[in-house]
Short mmCIF file of C-alpha atoms and ligand atoms in Angstrom, two decimals:
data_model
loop_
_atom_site.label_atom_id
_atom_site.label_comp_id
_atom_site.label_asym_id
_atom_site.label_seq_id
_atom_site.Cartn_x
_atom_site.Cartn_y
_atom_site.Cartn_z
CA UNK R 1 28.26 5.32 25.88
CA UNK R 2 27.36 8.18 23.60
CA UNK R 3 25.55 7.95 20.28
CA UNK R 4 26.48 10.14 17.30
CA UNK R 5 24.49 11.50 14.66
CA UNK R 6 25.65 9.59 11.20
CA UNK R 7 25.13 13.17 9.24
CA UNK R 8 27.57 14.68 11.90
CA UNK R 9 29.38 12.30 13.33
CA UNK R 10 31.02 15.01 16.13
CA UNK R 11 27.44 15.44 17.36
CA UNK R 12 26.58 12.99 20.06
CA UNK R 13 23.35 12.48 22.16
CA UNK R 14 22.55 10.25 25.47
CA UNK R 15 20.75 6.95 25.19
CA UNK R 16 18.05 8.78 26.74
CA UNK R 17 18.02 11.69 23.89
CA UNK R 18 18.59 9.03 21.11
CA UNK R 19 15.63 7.12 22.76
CA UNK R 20 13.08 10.20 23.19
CA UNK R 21 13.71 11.81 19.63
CA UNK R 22 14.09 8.97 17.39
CA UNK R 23 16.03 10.65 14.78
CA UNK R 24 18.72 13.27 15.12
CA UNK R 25 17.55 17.39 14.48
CA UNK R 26 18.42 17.62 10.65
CA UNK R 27 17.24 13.63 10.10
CA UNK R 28 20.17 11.95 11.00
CA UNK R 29 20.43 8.46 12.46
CA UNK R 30 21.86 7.68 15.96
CA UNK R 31 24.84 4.80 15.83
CA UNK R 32 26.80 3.51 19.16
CA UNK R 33 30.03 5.83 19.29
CA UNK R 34 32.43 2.28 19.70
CA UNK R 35 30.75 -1.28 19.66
CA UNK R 36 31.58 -3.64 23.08
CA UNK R 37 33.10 -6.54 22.80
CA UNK R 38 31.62 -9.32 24.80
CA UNK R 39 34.04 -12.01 26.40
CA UNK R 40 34.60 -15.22 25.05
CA UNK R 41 33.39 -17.03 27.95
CA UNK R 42 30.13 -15.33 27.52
CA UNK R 43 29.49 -16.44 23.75
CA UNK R 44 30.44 -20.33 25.37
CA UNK R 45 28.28 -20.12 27.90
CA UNK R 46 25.12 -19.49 26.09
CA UNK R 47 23.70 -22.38 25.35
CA UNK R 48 23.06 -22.65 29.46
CA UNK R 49 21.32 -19.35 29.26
CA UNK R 50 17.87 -18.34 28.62
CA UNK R 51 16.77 -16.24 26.21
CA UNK R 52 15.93 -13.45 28.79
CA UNK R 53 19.18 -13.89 30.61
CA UNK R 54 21.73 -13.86 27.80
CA UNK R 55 19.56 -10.82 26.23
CA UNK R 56 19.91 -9.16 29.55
CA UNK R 57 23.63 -9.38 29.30
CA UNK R 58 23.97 -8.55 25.99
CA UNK R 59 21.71 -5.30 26.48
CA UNK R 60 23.88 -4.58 29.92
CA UNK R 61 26.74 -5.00 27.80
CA UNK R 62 25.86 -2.72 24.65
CA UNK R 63 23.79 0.01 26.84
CA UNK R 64 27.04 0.58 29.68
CA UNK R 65 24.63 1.80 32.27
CA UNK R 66 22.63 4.06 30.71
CA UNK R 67 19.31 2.21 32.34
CA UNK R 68 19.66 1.28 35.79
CA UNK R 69 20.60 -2.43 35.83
CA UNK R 70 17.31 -4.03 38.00
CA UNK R 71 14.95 -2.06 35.57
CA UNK R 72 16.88 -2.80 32.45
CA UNK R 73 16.17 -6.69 33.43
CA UNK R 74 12.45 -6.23 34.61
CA UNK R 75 12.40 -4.53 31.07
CA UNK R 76 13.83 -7.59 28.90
CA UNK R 77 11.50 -10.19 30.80
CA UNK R 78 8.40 -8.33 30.38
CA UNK R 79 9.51 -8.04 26.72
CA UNK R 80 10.42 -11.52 25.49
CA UNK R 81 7.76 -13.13 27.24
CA UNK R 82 7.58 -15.60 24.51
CA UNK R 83 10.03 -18.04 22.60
CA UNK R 84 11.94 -17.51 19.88
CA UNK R 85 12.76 -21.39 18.61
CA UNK R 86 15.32 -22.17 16.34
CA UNK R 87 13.78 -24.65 13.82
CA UNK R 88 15.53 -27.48 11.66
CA UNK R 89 13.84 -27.57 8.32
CA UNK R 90 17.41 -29.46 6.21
CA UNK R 91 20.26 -30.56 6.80
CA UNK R 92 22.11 -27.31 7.10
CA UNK R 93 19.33 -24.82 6.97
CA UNK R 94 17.39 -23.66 9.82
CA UNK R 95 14.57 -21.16 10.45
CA UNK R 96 14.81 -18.32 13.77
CA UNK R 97 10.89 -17.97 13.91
CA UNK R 98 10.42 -14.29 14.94
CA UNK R 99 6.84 -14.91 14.74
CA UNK R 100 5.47 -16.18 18.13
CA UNK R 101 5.08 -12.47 19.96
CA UNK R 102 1.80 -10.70 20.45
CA UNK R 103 1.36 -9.17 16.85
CA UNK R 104 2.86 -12.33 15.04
CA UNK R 105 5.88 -10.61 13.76
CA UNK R 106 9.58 -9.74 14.35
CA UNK R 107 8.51 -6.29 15.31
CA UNK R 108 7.41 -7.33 18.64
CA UNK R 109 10.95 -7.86 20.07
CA UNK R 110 11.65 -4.41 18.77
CA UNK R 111 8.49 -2.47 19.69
CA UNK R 112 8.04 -4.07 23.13
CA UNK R 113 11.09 -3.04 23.89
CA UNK R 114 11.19 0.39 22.87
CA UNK R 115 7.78 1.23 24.80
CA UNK R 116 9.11 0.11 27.94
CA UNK R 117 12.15 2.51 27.58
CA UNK R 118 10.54 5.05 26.32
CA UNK R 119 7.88 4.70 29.30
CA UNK R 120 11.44 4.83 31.98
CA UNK R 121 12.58 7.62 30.66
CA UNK R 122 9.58 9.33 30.53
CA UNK R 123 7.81 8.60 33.95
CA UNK R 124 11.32 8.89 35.56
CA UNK R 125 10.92 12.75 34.70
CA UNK R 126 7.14 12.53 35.54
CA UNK R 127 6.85 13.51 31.59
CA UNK R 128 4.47 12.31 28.94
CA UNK R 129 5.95 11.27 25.16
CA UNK R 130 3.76 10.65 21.84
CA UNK R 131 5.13 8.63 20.06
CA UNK R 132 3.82 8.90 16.08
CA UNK R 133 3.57 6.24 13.54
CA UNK R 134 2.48 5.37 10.07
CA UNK R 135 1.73 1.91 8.99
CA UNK R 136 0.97 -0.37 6.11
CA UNK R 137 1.90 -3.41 7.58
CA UNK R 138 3.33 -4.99 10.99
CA UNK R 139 4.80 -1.72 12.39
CA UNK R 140 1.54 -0.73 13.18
CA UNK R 141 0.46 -3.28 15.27
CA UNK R 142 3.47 -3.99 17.10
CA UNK R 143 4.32 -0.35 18.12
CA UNK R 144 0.06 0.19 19.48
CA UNK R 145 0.96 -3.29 21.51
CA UNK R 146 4.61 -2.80 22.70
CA UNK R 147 3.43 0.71 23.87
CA UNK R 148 0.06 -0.61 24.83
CA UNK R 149 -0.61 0.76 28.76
CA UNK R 150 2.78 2.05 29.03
CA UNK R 151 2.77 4.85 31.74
CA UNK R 152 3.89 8.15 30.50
CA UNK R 153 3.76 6.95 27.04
CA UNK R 154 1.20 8.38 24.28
CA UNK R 155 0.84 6.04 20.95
CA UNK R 156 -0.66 7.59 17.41
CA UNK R 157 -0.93 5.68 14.72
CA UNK R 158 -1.75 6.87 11.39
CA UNK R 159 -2.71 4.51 8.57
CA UNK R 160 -4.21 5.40 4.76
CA UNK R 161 -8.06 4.18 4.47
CA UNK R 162 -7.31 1.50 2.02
CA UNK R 163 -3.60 0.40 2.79
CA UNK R 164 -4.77 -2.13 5.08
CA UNK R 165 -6.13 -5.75 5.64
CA UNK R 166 -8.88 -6.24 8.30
CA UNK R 167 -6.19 -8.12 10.85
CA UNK R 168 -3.10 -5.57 10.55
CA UNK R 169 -5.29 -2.86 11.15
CA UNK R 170 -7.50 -4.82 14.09
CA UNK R 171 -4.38 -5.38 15.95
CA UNK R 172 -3.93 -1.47 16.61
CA UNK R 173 -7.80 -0.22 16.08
CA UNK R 174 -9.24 -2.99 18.90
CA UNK R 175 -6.64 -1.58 21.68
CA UNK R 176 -8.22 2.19 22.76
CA UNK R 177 -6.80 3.48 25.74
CA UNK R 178 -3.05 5.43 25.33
CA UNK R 179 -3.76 4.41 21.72
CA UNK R 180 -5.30 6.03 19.08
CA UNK R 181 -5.95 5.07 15.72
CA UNK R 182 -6.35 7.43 12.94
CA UNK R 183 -7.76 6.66 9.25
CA UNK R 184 -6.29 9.11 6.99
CA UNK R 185 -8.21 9.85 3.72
CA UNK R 186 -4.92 9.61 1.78
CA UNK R 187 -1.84 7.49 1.19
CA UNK R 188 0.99 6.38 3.08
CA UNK R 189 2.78 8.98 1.93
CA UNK R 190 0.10 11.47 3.27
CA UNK R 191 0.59 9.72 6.36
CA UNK R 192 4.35 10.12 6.66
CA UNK R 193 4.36 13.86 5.84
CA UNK R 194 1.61 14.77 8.28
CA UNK R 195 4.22 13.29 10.70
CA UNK R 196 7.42 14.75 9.62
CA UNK R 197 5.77 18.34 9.74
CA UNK R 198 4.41 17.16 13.18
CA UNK R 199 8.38 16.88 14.05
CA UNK R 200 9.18 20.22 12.09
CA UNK R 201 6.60 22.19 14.37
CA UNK R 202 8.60 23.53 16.32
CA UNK R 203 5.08 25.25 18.55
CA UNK R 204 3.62 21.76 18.99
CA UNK R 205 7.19 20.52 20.52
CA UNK R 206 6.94 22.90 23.11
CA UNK R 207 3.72 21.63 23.97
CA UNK R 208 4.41 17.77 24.29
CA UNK R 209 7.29 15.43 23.49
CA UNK R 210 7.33 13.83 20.23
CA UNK R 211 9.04 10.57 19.17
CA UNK R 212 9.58 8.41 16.07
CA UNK R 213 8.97 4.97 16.10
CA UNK R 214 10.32 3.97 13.31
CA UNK R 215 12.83 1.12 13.02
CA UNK R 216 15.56 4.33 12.75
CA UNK R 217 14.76 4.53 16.85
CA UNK R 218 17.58 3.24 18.54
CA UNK R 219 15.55 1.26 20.80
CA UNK R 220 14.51 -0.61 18.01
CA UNK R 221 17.73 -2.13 16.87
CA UNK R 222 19.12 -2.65 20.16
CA UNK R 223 16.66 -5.58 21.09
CA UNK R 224 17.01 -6.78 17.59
CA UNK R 225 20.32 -8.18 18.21
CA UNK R 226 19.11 -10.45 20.99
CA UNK R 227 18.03 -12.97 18.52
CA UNK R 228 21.24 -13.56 16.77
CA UNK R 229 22.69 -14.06 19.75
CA UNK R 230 19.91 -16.84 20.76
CA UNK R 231 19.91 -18.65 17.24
CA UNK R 232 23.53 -18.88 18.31
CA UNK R 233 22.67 -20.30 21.75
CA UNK R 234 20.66 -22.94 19.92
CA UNK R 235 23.00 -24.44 17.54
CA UNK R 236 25.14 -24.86 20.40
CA UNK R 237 22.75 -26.91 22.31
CA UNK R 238 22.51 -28.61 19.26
CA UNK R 239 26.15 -29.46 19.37
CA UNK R 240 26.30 -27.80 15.71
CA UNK R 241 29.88 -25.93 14.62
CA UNK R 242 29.59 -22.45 15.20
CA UNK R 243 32.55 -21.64 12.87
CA UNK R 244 30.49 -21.71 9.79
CA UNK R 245 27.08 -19.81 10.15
CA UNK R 246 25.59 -17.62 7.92
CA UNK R 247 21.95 -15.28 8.59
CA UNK R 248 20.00 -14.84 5.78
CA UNK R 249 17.10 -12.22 6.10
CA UNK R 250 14.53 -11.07 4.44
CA UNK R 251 15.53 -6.94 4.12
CA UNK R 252 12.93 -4.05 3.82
CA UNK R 253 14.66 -1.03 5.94
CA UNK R 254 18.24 -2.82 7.04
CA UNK R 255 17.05 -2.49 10.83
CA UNK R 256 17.69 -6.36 10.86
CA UNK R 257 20.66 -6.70 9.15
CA UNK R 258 22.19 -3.59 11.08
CA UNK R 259 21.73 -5.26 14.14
CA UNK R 260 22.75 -8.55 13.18
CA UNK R 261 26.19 -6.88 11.80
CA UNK R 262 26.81 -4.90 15.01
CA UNK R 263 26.09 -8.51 17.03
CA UNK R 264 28.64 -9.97 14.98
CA UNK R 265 31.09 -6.88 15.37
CA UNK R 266 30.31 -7.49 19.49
CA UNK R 267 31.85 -11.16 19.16
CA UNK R 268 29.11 -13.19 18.32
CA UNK R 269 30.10 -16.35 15.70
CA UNK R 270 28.31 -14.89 12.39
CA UNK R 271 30.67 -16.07 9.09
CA UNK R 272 28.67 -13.75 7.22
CA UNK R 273 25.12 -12.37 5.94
CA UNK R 274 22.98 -13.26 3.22
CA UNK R 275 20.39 -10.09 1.97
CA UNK R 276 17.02 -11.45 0.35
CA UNK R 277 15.21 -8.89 -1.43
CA UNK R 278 11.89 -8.93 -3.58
CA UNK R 279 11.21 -7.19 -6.51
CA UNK R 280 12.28 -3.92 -4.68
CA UNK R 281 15.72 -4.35 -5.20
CA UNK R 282 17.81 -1.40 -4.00
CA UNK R 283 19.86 -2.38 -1.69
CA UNK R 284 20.98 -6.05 -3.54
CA UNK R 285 21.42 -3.53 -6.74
CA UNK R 286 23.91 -1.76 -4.42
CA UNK R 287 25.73 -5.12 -3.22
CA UNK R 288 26.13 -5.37 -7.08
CA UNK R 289 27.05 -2.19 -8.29
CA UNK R 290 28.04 0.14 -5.45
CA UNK R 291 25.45 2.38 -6.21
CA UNK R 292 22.76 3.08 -3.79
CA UNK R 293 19.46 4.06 -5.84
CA UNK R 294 16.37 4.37 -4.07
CA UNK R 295 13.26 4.48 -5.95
CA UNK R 296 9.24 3.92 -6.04
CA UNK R 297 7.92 1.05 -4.16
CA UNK R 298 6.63 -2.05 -6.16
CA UNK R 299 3.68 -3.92 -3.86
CA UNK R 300 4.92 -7.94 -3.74
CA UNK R 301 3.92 -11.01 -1.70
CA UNK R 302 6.33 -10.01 0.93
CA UNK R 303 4.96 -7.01 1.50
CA UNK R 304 6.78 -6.03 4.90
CA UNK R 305 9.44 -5.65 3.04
CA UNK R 306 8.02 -3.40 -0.20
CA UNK R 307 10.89 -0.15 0.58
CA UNK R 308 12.21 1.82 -1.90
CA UNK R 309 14.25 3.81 0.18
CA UNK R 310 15.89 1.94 3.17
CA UNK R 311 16.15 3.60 6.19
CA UNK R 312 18.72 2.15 7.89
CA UNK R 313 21.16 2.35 4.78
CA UNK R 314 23.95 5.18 6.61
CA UNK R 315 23.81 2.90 9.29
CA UNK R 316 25.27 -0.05 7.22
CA UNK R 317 27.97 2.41 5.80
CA UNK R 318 29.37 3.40 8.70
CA UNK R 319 29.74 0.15 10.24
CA UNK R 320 32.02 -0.35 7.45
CA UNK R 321 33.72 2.63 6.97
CA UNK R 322 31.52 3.62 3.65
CA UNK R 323 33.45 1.45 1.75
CA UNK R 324 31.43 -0.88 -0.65
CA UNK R 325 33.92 -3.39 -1.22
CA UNK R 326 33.86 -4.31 2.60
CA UNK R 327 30.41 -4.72 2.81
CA UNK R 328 30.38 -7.27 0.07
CA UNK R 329 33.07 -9.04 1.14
CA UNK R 330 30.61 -9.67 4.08
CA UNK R 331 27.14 -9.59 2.46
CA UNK R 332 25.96 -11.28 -0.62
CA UNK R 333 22.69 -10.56 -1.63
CA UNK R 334 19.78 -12.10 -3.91
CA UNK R 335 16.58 -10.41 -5.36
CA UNK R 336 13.15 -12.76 -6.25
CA UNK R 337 10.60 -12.11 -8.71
CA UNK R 338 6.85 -12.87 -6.70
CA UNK R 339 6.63 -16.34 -8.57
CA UNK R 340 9.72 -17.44 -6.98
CA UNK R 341 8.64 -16.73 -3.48
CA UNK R 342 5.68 -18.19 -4.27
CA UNK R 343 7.27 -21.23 -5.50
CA UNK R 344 9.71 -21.54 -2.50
CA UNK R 345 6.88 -21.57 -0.17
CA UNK R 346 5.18 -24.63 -1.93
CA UNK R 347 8.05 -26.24 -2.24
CA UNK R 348 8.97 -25.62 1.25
CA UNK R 349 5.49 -27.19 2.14
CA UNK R 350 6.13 -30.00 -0.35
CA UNK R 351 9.46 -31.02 0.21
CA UNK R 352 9.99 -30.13 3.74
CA UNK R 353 6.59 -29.99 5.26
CA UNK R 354 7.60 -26.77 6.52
CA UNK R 355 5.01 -23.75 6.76
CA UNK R 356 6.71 -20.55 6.40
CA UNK R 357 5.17 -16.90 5.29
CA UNK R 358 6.23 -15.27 1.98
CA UNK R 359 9.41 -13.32 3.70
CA UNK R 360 10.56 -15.83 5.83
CA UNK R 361 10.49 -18.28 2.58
CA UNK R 362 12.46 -15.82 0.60
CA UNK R 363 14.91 -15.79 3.29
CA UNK R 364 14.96 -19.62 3.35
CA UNK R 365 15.44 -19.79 -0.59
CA UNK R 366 18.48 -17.18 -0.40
CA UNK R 367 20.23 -20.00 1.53
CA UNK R 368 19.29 -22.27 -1.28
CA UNK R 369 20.97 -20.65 -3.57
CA UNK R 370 23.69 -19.02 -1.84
CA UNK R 371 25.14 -21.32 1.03
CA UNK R 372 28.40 -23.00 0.46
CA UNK R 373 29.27 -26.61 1.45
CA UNK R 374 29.96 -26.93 4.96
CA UNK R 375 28.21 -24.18 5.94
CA UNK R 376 24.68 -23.57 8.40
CA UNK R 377 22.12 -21.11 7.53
CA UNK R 378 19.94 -19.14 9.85
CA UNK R 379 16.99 -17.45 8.07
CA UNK R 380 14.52 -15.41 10.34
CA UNK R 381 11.32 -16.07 9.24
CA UNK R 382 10.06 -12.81 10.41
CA UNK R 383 6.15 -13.32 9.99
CA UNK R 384 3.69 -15.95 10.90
CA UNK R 385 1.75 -17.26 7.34
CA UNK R 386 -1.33 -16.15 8.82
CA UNK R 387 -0.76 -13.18 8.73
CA UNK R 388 0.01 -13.29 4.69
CA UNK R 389 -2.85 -16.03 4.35
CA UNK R 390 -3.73 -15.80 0.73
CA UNK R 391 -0.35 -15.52 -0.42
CA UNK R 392 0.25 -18.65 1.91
CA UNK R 393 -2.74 -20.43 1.01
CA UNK R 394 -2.33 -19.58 -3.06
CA UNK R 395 1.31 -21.54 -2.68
CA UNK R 396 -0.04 -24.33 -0.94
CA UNK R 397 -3.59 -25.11 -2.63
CA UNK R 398 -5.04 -25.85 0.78
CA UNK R 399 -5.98 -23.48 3.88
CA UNK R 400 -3.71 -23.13 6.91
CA UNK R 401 -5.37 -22.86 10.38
CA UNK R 402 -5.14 -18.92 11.66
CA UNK R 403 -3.94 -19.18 15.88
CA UNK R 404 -6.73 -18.00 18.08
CA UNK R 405 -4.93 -15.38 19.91
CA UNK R 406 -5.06 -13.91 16.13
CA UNK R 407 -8.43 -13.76 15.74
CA UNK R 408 -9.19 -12.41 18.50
CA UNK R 409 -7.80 -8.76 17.85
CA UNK R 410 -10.86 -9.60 15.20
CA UNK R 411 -13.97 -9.74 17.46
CA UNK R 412 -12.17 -6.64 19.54
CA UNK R 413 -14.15 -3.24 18.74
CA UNK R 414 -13.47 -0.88 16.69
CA UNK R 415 -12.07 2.55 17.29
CA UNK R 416 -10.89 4.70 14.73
CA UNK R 417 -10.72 8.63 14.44
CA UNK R 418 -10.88 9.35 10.73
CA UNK R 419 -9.27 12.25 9.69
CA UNK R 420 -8.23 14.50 6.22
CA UNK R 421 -5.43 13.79 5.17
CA UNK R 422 -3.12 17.74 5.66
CA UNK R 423 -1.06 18.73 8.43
CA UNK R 424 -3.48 21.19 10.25
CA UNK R 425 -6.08 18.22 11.22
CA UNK R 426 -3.28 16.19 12.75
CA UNK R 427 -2.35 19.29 15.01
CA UNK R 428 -5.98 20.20 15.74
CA UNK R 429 -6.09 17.23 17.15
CA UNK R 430 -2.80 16.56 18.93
CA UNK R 431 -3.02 19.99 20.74
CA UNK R 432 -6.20 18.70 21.61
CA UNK R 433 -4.64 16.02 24.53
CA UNK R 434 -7.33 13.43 23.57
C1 LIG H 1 9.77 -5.16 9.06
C2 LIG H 1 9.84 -6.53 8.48
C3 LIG H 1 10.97 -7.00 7.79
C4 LIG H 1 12.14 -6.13 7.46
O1 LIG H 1 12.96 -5.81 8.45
P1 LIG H 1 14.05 -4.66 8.32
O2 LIG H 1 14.76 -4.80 9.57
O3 LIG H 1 13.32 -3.35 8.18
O4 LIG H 1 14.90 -4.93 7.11
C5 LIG H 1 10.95 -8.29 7.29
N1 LIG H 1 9.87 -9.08 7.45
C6 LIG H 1 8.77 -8.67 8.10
C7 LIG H 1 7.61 -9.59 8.19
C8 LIG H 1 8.71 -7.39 8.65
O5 LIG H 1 7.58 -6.98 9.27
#
């Protein structure tokens, strides 16, 4: 299997080189030169399977042998080494709760599984790879812990002074070891540019192997499509019609909803694909209007999912030839105002006793509004509410108990490297091989 580059699609790259430099040369994404498809007797036989054994096949399938079978299983076990349940909360609506990983969000399955490739590839050239990251939110956290101890594998994660509350940034600042955390005096933005001129140094390369980690890395959305494939598994056990089943998702960069149309494009049962935006509304806008418009972020309640310009967005294109009309045909989408997030997680609560986080309830809502008779909605609720407690706790009018294994990243210590925010600190200190 080769992967091309989507700004030059007769430019192709290894697994391996698609892995180790994130994005392509001139910023290009890496897409799966032809999509598998997976037998029917496979897609029948899930409900049988575990998650780690149909995600093993699935991952065999889609990767053709570019990781040695054995480790490509010891890989996906040590990743999803927790559940991913499938949870009623009506009649036809159901919730795929992403949330029960290490870092309490969908970016676990992703991250976990990118540090253990990237930590192959690496030690099976006796090599060392840095992988760099910015972070607001959940990316943070799950990228320090999926890389967390991985041999040959160097984590830096950069994060503005402010951007952060005191869990999100605990759950990278507590780990030390191959991670390292660094408080820049300066935005997000800052952050992001000390990193892409990190990439454009073309000196530093020579001196160490740089990655992204960013959901753009393909060894992000590979392990995202396990879970569609799962919720699948479940409604089956269920003894639920799989003719008829729609995902709804809460979108920030499209790394979910790319993977969840390439699942569907490798056989798996998906009618078609509900898109839940907040008040950052540029990719709905385009569902609407055929006119993709990024602009300036707007903070909301879902804030995991605050993007102005999604990522991801070429990706989508090219699975359907560029052409806007197909993607609609496939995707609907709905935007929500903060009050009406708000005011589908209390009534969530109310009417369902069901406890979901401010992007997993928008996701939950879109189905609402937008599922036809007949049919059965998946939403991944990608967050656990603790993690968005006072949004959570605001909707409800009563507090919501916060899992230990949460608070514990709380009483870790401290260990931060604070740092101006301009390229030349950044370098200083990567040349430095601390
Ligand atoms: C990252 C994230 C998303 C968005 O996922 P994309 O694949 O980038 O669209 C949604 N919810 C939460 C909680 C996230 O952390």
């Amino acid at each position: 299997m080769r992967y091309y580059n989507t700004n030059n699609p007769t430019e192709f790259a290894t697994l391996e080189q698609a892995v180790m430099q994130g994005r392509a040369h001139d910023g290009g994404l890496f897409m799966p030169e032809h999509i598998p498809q997976l037998p029917k007797a496979f897609i029948n036989n899930m409900s049988m399977m575990t998650l780690q054994e149909i995600s093993y096949a699935v991952a065999n399938f889609a990767l053709q042998g570019a990781v040695d079978s054995e480790m490509l299983k010891e890989i996906i076990d040590d990743t999803l080494n927790f559940e991913i349940p499938l949870v009623q909360v009506d009649d036809n609506r159901f919730a795929l709760e992403l949330y029960h990983g290490p870092t309490m969000s969908s970016k676990d399955v992703g991250a976990r599984f990118m540090g253990r490739l990237l930590s192959y590839f690496a030690t099976k050239h006796g090599q060392e790879v840095t992988v760099l990251v910015a972070t607001t939110g959940n990316s943070g956290g799950a990228v320090a812990n999926g890389c967390f101890n991985r041999p040959g594998v160097r984590v830096v994660v950069l994060y503005p002074q402010d951007g952060l509350d005191n869990l999100q940034e605990a759950q990278f600042t507590t780990l030390g070891g191959n991670v390292t955390a660094i408080e820049v005096n300066g935005s997000l933005e800052d952050c992001r540019n000390m990193i892409l001129e990190a990439f454009a140094d073309k000196d530093l390369k020579g001196h160490m192997a740089l990655t992204s980690a960013r959901s753009v890395n393909i060894a992000r959305l590979v392990p995202q499509m396990f879970y569609y494939f799962y919720a699948i598994a479940q409604l089956q056990r269920q003894g639920r019609s799989l003719d008829q089943v729609v995902i709804s998702l809460p979108c920030g960069n499209l790394g979910n909803l790319t993977a969840g149309i390439m699942a569907k494009r490798m056989g798996l049962p998906l009618k078609r694909f509900i898109a839940a935006d907040n008040a950052n509304d540029v990719f709905t806008r385009y569902l609407r209007t055929g006119k993709f418009e990024p602009k300036s972020m707007t903070v909301t309640l879902a804030k995991a999912i605050d993007v102005g310009n999604p990522r991801n967005f070429p990706r989508i294109l090219d699975l359907f030839g560029g052409s806007h009309e197909a993607i609609a045909r496939e995707v609907a989408g709905v935007s929500m105002s903060d009050s009406e997030i708000h005011d589908s997680m209390k009534r969530l609560w109310i009417d369902r006793r069901y406890l979901a986080d401010p992007h997993g309830a928008l996701a939950l809502e879109a189905l609402g509004r937008l599922l036809h008779p007949g049919e059965t909605g998946v939403a991944l609720a990608t967050a656990h509410p603790a993690k968005y407690i006072d949004a959570v706790e605001d909707a409800l009018e009563q507090s919501i108990p916060v899992p230990n294994a949460m608070l514990q990243y709380l009483r870790g210590t401290r260990n931060v490297v604070s740092m101006n925010s301009g390229y030349a600190s950044l370098r200083r200190f990567l040349l430095s091989g601390k």
